[in-house]
Coordinates of C-alpha atoms (C1' of nucleotides) in Angstrom, one line a residue:
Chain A
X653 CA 0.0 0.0 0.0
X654 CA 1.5 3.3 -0.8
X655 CA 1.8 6.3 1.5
X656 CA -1.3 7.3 -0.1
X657 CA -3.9 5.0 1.3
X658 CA -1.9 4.9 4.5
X659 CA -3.9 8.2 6.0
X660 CA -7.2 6.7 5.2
X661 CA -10.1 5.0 6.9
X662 CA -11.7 1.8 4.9
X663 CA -15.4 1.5 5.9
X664 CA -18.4 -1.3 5.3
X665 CA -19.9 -1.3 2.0
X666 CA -23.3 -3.3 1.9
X667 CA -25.5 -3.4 -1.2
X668 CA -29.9 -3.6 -0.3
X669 CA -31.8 -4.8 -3.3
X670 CA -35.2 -4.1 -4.0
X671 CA -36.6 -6.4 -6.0
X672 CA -39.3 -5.9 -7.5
X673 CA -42.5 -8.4 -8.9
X674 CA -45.4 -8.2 -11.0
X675 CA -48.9 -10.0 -8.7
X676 CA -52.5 -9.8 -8.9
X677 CA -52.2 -6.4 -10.9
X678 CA -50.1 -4.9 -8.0
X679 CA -46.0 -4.0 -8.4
X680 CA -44.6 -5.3 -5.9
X681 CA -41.2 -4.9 -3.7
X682 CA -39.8 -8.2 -1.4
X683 CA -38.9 -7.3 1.7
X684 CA -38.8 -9.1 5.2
X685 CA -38.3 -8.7 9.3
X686 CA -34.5 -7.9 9.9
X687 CA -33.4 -11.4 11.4
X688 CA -29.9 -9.6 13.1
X689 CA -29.0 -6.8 15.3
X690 CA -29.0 -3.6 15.3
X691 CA -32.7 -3.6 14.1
X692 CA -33.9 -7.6 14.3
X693 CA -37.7 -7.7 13.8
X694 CA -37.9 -4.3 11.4
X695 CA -39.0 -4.6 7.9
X696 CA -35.9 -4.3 5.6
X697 CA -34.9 -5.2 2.5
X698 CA -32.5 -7.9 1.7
X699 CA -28.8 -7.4 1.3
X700 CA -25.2 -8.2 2.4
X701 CA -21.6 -7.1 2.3
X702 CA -19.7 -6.2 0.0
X703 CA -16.5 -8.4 0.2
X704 CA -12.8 -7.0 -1.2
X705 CA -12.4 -9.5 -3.9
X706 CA -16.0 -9.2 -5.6
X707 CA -17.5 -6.1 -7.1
X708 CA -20.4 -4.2 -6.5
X709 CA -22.4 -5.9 -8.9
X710 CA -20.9 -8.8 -8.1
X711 CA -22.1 -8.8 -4.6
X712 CA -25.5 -7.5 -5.5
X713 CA -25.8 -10.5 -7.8
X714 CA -24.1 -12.6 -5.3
X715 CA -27.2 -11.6 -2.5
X716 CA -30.3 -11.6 -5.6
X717 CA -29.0 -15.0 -6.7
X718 CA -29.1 -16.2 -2.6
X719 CA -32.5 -14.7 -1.9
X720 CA -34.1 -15.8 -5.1
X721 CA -31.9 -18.6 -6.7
X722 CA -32.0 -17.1 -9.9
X723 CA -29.3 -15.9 -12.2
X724 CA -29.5 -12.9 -14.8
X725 CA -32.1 -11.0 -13.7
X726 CA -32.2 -7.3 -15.0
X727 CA -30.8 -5.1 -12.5
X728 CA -29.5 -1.7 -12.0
X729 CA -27.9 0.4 -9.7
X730 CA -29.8 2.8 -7.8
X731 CA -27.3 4.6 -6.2
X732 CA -25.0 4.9 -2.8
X733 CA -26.6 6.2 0.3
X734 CA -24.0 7.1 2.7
X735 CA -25.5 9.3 5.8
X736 CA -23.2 8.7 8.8
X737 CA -25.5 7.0 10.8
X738 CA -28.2 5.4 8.7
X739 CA -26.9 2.2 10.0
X740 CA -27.6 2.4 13.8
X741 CA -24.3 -0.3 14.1
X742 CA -21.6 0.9 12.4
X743 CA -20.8 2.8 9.7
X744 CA -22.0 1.5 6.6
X745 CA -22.4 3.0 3.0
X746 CA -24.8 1.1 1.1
X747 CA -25.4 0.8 -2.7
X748 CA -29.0 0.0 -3.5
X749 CA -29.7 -2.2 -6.7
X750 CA -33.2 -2.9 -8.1
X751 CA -34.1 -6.2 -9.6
X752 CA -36.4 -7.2 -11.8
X753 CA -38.3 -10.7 -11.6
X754 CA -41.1 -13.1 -13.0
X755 CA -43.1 -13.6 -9.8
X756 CA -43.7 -16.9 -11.0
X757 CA -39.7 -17.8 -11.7
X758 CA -39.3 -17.8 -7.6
X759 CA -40.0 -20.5 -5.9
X760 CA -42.5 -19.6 -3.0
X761 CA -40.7 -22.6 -1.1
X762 CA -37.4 -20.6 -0.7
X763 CA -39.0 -17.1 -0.4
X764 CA -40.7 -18.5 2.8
X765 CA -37.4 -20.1 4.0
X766 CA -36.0 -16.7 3.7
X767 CA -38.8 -14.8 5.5
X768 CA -39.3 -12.3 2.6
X769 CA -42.4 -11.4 1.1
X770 CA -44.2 -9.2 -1.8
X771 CA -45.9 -6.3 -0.4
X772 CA -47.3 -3.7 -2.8
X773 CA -45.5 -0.5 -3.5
X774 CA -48.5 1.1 -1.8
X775 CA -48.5 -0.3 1.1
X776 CA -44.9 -0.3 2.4
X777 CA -44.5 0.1 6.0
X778 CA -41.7 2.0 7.5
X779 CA -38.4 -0.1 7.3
X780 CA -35.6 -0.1 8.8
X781 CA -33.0 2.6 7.6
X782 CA -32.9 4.6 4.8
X783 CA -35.1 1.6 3.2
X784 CA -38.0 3.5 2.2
X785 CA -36.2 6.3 0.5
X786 CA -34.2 3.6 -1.8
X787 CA -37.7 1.8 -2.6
X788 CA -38.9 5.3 -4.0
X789 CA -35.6 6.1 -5.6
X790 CA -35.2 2.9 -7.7
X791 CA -39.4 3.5 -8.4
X792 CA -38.2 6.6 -9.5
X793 CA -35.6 5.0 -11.9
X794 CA -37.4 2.3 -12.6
X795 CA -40.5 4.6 -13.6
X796 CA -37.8 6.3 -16.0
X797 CA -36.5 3.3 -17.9
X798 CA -39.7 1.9 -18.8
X799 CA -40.6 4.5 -21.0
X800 CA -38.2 4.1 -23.3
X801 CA -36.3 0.6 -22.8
X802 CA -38.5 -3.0 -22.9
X803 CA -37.7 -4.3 -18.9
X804 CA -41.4 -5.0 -18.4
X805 CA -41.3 -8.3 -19.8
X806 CA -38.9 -8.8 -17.3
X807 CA -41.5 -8.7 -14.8
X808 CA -44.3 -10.9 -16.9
X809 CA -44.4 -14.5 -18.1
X810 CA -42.5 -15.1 -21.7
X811 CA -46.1 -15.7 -23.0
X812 CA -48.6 -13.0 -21.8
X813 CA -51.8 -10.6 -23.0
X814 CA -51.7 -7.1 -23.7
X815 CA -54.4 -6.5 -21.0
X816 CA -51.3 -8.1 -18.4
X817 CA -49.1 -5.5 -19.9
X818 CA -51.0 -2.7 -19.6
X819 CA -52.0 -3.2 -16.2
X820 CA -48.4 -4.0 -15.5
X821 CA -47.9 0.1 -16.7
X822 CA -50.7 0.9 -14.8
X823 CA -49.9 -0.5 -11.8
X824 CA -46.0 0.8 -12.2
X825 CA -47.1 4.8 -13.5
X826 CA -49.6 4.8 -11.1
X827 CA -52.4 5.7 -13.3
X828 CA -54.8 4.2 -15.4
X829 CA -54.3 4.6 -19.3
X830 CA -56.8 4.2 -22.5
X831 CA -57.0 0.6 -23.7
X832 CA -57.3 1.4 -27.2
X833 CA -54.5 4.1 -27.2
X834 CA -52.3 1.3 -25.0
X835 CA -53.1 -1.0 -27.6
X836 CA -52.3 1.2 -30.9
X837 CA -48.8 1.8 -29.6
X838 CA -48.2 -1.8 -29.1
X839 CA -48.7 -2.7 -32.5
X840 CA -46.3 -0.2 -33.6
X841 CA -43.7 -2.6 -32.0
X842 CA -43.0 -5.4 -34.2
X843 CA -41.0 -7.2 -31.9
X844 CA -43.7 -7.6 -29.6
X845 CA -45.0 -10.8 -31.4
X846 CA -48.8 -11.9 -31.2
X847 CA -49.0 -15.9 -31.4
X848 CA -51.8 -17.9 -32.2
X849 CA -51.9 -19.2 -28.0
X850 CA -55.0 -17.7 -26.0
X851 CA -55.1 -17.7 -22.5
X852 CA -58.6 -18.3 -20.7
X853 CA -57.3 -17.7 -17.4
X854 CA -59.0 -14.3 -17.0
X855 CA -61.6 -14.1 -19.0
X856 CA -64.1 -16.8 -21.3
X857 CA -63.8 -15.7 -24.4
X858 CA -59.4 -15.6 -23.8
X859 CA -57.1 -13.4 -25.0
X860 CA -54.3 -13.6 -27.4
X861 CA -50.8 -14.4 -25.6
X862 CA -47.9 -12.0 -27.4
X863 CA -44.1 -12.6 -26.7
X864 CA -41.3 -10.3 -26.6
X865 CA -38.8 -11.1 -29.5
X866 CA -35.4 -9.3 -28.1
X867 CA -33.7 -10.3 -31.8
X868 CA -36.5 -8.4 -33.2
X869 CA -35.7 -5.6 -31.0
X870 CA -32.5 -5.3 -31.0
X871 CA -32.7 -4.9 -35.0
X872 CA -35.7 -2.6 -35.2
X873 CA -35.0 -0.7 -31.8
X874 CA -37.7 1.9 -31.5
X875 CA -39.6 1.3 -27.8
X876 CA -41.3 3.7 -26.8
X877 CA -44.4 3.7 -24.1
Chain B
X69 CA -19.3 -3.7 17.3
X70 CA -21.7 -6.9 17.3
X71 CA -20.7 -9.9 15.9
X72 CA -23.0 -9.1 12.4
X73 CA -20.6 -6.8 11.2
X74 CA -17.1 -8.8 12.5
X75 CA -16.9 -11.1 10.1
X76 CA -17.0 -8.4 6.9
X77 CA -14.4 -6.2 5.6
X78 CA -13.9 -2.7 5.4
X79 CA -13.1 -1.3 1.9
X80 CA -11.6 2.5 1.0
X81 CA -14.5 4.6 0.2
X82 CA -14.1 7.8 -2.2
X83 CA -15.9 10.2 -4.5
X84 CA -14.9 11.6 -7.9
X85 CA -16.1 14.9 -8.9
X86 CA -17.3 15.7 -12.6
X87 CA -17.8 19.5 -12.6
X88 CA -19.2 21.1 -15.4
X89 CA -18.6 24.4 -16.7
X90 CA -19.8 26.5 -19.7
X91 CA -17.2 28.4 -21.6
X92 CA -16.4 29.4 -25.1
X93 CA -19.8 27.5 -26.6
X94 CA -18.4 24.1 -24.9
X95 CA -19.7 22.1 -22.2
X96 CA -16.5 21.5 -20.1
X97 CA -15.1 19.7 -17.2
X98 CA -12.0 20.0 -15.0
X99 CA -9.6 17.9 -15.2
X100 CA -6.1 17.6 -14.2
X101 CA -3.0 15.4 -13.6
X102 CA -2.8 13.0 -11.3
X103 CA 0.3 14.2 -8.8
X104 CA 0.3 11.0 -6.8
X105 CA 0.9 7.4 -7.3
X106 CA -0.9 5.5 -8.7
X107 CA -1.3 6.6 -11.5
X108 CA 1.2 9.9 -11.4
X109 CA 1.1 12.4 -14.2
X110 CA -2.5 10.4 -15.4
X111 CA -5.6 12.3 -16.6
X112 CA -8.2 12.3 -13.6
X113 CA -10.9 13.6 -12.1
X114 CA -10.6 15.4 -8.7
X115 CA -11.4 13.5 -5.8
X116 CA -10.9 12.5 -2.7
X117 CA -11.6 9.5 0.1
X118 CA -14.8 9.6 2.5
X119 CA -13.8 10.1 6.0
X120 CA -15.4 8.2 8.7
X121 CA -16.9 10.9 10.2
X122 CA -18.6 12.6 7.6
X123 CA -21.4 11.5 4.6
X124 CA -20.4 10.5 1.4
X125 CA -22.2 13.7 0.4
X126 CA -20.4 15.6 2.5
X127 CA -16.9 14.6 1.3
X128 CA -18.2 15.8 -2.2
X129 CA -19.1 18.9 -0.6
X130 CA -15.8 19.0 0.9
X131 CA -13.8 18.1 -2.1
X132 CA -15.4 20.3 -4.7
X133 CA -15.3 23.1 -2.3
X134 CA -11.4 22.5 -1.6
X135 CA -10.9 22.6 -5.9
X136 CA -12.9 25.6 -6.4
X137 CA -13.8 27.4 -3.1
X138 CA -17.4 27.7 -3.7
X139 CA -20.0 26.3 -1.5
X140 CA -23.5 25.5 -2.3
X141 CA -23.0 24.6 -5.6
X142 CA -25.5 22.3 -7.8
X143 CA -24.2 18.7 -7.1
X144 CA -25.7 15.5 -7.8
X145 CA -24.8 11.8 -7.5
X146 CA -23.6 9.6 -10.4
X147 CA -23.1 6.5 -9.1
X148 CA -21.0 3.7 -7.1
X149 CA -18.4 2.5 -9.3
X150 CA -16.5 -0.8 -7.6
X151 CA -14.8 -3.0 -10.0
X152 CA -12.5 -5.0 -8.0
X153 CA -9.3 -3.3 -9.6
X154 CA -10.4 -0.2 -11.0
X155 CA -7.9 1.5 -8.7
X156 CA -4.7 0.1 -9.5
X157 CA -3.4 0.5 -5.9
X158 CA -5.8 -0.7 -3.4
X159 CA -9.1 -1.8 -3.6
X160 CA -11.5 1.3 -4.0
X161 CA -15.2 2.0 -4.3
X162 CA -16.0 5.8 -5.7
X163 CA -18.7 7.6 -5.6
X164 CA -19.0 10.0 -8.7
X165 CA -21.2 13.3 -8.3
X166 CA -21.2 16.1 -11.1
X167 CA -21.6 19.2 -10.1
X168 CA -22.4 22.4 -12.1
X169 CA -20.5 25.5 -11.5
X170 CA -20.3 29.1 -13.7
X171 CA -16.9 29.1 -14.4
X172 CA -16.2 33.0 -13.9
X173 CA -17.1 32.0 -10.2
X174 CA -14.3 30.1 -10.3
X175 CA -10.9 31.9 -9.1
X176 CA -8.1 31.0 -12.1
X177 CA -5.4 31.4 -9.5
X178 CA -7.0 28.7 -7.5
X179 CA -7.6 26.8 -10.9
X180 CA -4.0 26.6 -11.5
X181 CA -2.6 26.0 -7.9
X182 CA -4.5 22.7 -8.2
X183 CA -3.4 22.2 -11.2
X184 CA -6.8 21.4 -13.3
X185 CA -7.9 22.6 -16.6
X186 CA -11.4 22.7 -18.3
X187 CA -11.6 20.6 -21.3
X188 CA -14.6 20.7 -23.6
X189 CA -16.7 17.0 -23.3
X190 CA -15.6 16.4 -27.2
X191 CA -12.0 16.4 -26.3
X192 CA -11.6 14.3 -23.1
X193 CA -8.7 12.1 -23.2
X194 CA -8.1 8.5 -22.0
X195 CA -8.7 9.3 -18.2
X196 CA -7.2 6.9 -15.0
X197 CA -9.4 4.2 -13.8
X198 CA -13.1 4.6 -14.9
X199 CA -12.9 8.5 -15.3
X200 CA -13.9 8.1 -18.5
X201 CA -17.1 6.2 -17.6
X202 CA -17.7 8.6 -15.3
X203 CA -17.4 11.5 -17.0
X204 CA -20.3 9.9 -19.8
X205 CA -22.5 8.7 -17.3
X206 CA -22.3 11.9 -15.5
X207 CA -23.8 13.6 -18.7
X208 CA -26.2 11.3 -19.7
X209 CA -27.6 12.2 -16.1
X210 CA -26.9 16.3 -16.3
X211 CA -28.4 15.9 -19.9
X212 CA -31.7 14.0 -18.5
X213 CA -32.0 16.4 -15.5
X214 CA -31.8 19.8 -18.0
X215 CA -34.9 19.3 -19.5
X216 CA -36.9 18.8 -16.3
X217 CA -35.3 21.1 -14.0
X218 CA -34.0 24.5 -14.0
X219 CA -30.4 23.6 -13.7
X220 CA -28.6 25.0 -16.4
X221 CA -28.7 28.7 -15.2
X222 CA -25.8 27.2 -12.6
X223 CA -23.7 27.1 -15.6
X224 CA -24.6 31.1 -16.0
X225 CA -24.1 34.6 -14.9
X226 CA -27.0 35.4 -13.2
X227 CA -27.4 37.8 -16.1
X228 CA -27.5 35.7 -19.7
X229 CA -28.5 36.5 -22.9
X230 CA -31.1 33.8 -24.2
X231 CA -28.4 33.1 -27.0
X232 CA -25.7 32.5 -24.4
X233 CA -28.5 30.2 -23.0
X234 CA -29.8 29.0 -26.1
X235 CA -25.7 27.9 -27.1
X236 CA -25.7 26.0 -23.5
X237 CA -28.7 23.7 -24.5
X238 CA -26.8 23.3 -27.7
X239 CA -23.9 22.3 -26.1
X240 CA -25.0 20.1 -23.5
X241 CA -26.9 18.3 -25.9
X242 CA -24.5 17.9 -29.1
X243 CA -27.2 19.4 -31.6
X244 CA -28.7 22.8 -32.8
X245 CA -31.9 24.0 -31.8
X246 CA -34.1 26.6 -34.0
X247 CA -34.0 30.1 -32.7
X248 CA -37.1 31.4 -33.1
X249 CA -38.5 27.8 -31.5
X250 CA -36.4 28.1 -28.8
X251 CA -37.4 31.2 -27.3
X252 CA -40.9 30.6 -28.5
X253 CA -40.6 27.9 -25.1
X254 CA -38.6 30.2 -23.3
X255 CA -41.5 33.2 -23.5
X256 CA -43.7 30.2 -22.4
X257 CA -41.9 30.0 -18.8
X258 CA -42.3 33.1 -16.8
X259 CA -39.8 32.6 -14.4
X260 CA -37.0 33.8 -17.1
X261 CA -37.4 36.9 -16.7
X262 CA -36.2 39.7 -19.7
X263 CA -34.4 42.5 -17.6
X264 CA -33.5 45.9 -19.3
X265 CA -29.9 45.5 -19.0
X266 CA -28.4 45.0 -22.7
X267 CA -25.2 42.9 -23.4
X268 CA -23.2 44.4 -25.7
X269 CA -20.1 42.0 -25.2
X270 CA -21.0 39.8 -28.4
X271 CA -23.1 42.0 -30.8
X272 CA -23.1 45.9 -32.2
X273 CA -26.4 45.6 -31.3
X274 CA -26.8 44.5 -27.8
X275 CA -28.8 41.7 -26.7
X276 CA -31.2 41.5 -23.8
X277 CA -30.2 40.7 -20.3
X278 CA -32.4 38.0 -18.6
X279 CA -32.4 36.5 -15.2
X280 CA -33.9 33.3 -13.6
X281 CA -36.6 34.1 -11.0
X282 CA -35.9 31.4 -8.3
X283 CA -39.2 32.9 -6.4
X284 CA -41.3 32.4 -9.3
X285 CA -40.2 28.8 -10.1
X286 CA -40.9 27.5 -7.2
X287 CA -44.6 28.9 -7.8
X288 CA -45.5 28.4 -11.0
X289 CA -43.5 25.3 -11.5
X290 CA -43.6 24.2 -15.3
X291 CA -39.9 24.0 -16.5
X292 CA -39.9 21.9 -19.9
X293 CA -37.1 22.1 -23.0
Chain C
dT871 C1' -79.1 -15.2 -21.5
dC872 C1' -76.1 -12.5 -19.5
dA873 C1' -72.0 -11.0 -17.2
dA874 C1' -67.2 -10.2 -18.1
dA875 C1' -63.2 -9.4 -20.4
dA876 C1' -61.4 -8.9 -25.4
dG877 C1' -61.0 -6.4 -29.3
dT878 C1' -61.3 -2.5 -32.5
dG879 C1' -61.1 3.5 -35.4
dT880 C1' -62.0 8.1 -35.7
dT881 C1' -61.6 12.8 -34.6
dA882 C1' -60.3 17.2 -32.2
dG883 C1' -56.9 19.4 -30.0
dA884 C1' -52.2 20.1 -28.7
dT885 C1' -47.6 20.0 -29.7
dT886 C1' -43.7 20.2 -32.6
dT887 C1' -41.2 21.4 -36.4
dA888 C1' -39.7 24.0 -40.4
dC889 C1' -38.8 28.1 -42.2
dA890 C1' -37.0 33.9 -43.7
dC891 C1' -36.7 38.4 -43.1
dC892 C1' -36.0 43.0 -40.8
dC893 C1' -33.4 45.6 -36.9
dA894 C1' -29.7 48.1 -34.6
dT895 C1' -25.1 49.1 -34.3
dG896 C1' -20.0 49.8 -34.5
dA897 C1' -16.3 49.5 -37.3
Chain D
dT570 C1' -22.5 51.1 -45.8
dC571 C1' -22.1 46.7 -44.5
dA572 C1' -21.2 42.8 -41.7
dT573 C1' -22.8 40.8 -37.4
dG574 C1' -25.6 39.0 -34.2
dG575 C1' -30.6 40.1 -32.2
dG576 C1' -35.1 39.6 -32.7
dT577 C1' -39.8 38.1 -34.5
dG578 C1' -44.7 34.7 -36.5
dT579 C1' -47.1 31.4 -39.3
dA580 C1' -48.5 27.1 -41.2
dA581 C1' -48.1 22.1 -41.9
dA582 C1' -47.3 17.9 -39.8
dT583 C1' -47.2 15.0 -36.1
dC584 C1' -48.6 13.3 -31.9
dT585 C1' -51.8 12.7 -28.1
dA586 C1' -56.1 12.1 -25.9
dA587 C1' -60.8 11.3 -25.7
dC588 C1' -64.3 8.4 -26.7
dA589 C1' -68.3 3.5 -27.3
dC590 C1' -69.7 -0.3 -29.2
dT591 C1' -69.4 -5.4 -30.8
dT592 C1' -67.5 -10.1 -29.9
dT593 C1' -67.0 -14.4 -27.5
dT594 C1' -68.1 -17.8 -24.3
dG595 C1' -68.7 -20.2 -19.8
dA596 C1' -71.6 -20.2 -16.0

DNA sequence: TCAAAAGTGTTAGATTTACACCCATGA
DNA sequence: TCATGGGTGTAAATCTAACACTTTTGA
């Protein structure tokens, strides 16, 4: 180490993911009763330390891939929150990640084993920390991307109806929108692909299923919602 | 310390500042030369390591006003950036934050005893570590923020010409804009306010002074470029 | 047969873009 | 007097938003 570092304090980095799910027309955000101290039996969201040999994202895949068993799932970095004392402990800065999953890709076996569950977006209680401020940051973000970048069908089925999308928007913006108008702009997409599959799980006469063709995409490239 | 935070390791925490200054028609940032190892006589950003005392904002705050001797200046965060070996020395997460500064505030003499220098955003060279990625995710963020928020009269006198503002836009955002549309929108937002103070420093003519009502903003609240 | 969700076009209004000439002044 | 940057309005095109009825089918 050269005389440079030498003068300098090191300090715990932790990332907290919020990972968030698509359920009975509700987004969703995991989170779970703190099972350690400083702060056992809060509501937190999940996350862990950052060790020296891994990377940031390395550790935040590290913890999604723990909590949820899954491997590449969309993520991003929210951002570092580094108030002296927002870890009543020690001193921690924390980067915050949000995730993106299928609800149905995580086996409800090993959500219970880890004590997390989905709670809506608008009904978060106060968690531990600076929690509640990342939740609404990475909403924030989150809210950003999917205007202009196709993440929602990382939240969905690979197979789903255009009435699931929308409400997946609705339920992410907030706010209602116009079916019709919803569903002009999605035809303007070719790579979001109707196939001849109906679903009849929500309704009798069934719906066309459509899938998301990322080739497609990737050629044409014009998303916009 | 309870036994939860024992077993983890402490890694060296600093920020990176991208400041951003408007001179000449060019979006510029300061940059200097590295004058200690690693890395000696490098391209970099100005930074410096968080402190365990103090907020990671605050050691921005700290660090930008030790460059330039201003306080309060616009600052927002970047990002975490923690690739295992992005500092060549020792393992080191940085926090990046740009910050937006009018570069007449800005003392020359104390320019040039820290030895930085504002380059326009076309002509950054290779940077040490990440700088570069910094320095591009940095204005991706100041670009997406300048159409929503009144941020770029920080790059300003407090008395601008709506050319000198209209040359900003174009320079933060790589492309001409139409004249007469341009101030079409800025007539549209009340808070820029037309003074009768004529500038006479880059026309035979003289162009109108105007300044940004803070007060007003904050009432009427529509800022959209 | 009827309740419930799926599916489908048109129009008015708002927003955005393109575009060209006169003005005032100092050199 | 002329070169330079300052200042101004209109019209076409595009985009956005509002809006209502028919279809299918299982219960």
């Amino acid at each position: 180490m050269t005389a440079y570092y030498r003068e300098h304090q090191k300090l715990f980095v932790s990332v907290d993911c919020i990972i968030f799910g698509f359920e009975e027309n509700k987004l969703k955000v995991l989170i779970g009763k703190r099972q350690m101290n400083p702060g056992r039996g809060e509501w937190s969201l999940y996350g862990g330390f950052v060790a020296a040999d891994e990377s940031i994202d390395e550790a935040a895949n590290r913890v999604l891939f723990h909590l949820t068993g899954l491997r590449n799932l969309y993520m991003k970095q929210v951002g570092a929150f580094g108030s002296v004392d927002r870890d009543p402990g020690e001193r921690v800065i924390s980067v915050a990640y949000y995730a993106l999953i299928n609800v149905k890709d995580y086996d409800d076996k090993l959500r219970k084993e880890h004590g997390v569950q989905w709670v809506s977006i608008n009904e978060i209680p106060p968690l531990y920390s600076d929690h509640n401020e990342m939740i609404m940051e990475a909403l924030r973000l989150m809210r950003q991307k999917i205007k202009t970048e196709p993440i929602s069908f990382r939240l969905l089925p690979s197979l789903f109806t255009l009435t699931q999308l929308q409400r997946l928007y609705e339920a992410v913006n907030g706010e209602e929108v116009d079916k019709r108008n919803f569903r002009k702009r999605i035809k303007d997409m070719d790579f979001i692909e109707k196939t001849e599959l109906i679903d009849k799980s929500s309704s009798k006469r069934g719906a066309y299923l459509y899938r998301f063709n990322k080739k497609a995409y990737n050629e044409s490239n014009n998303f916009k919602l």
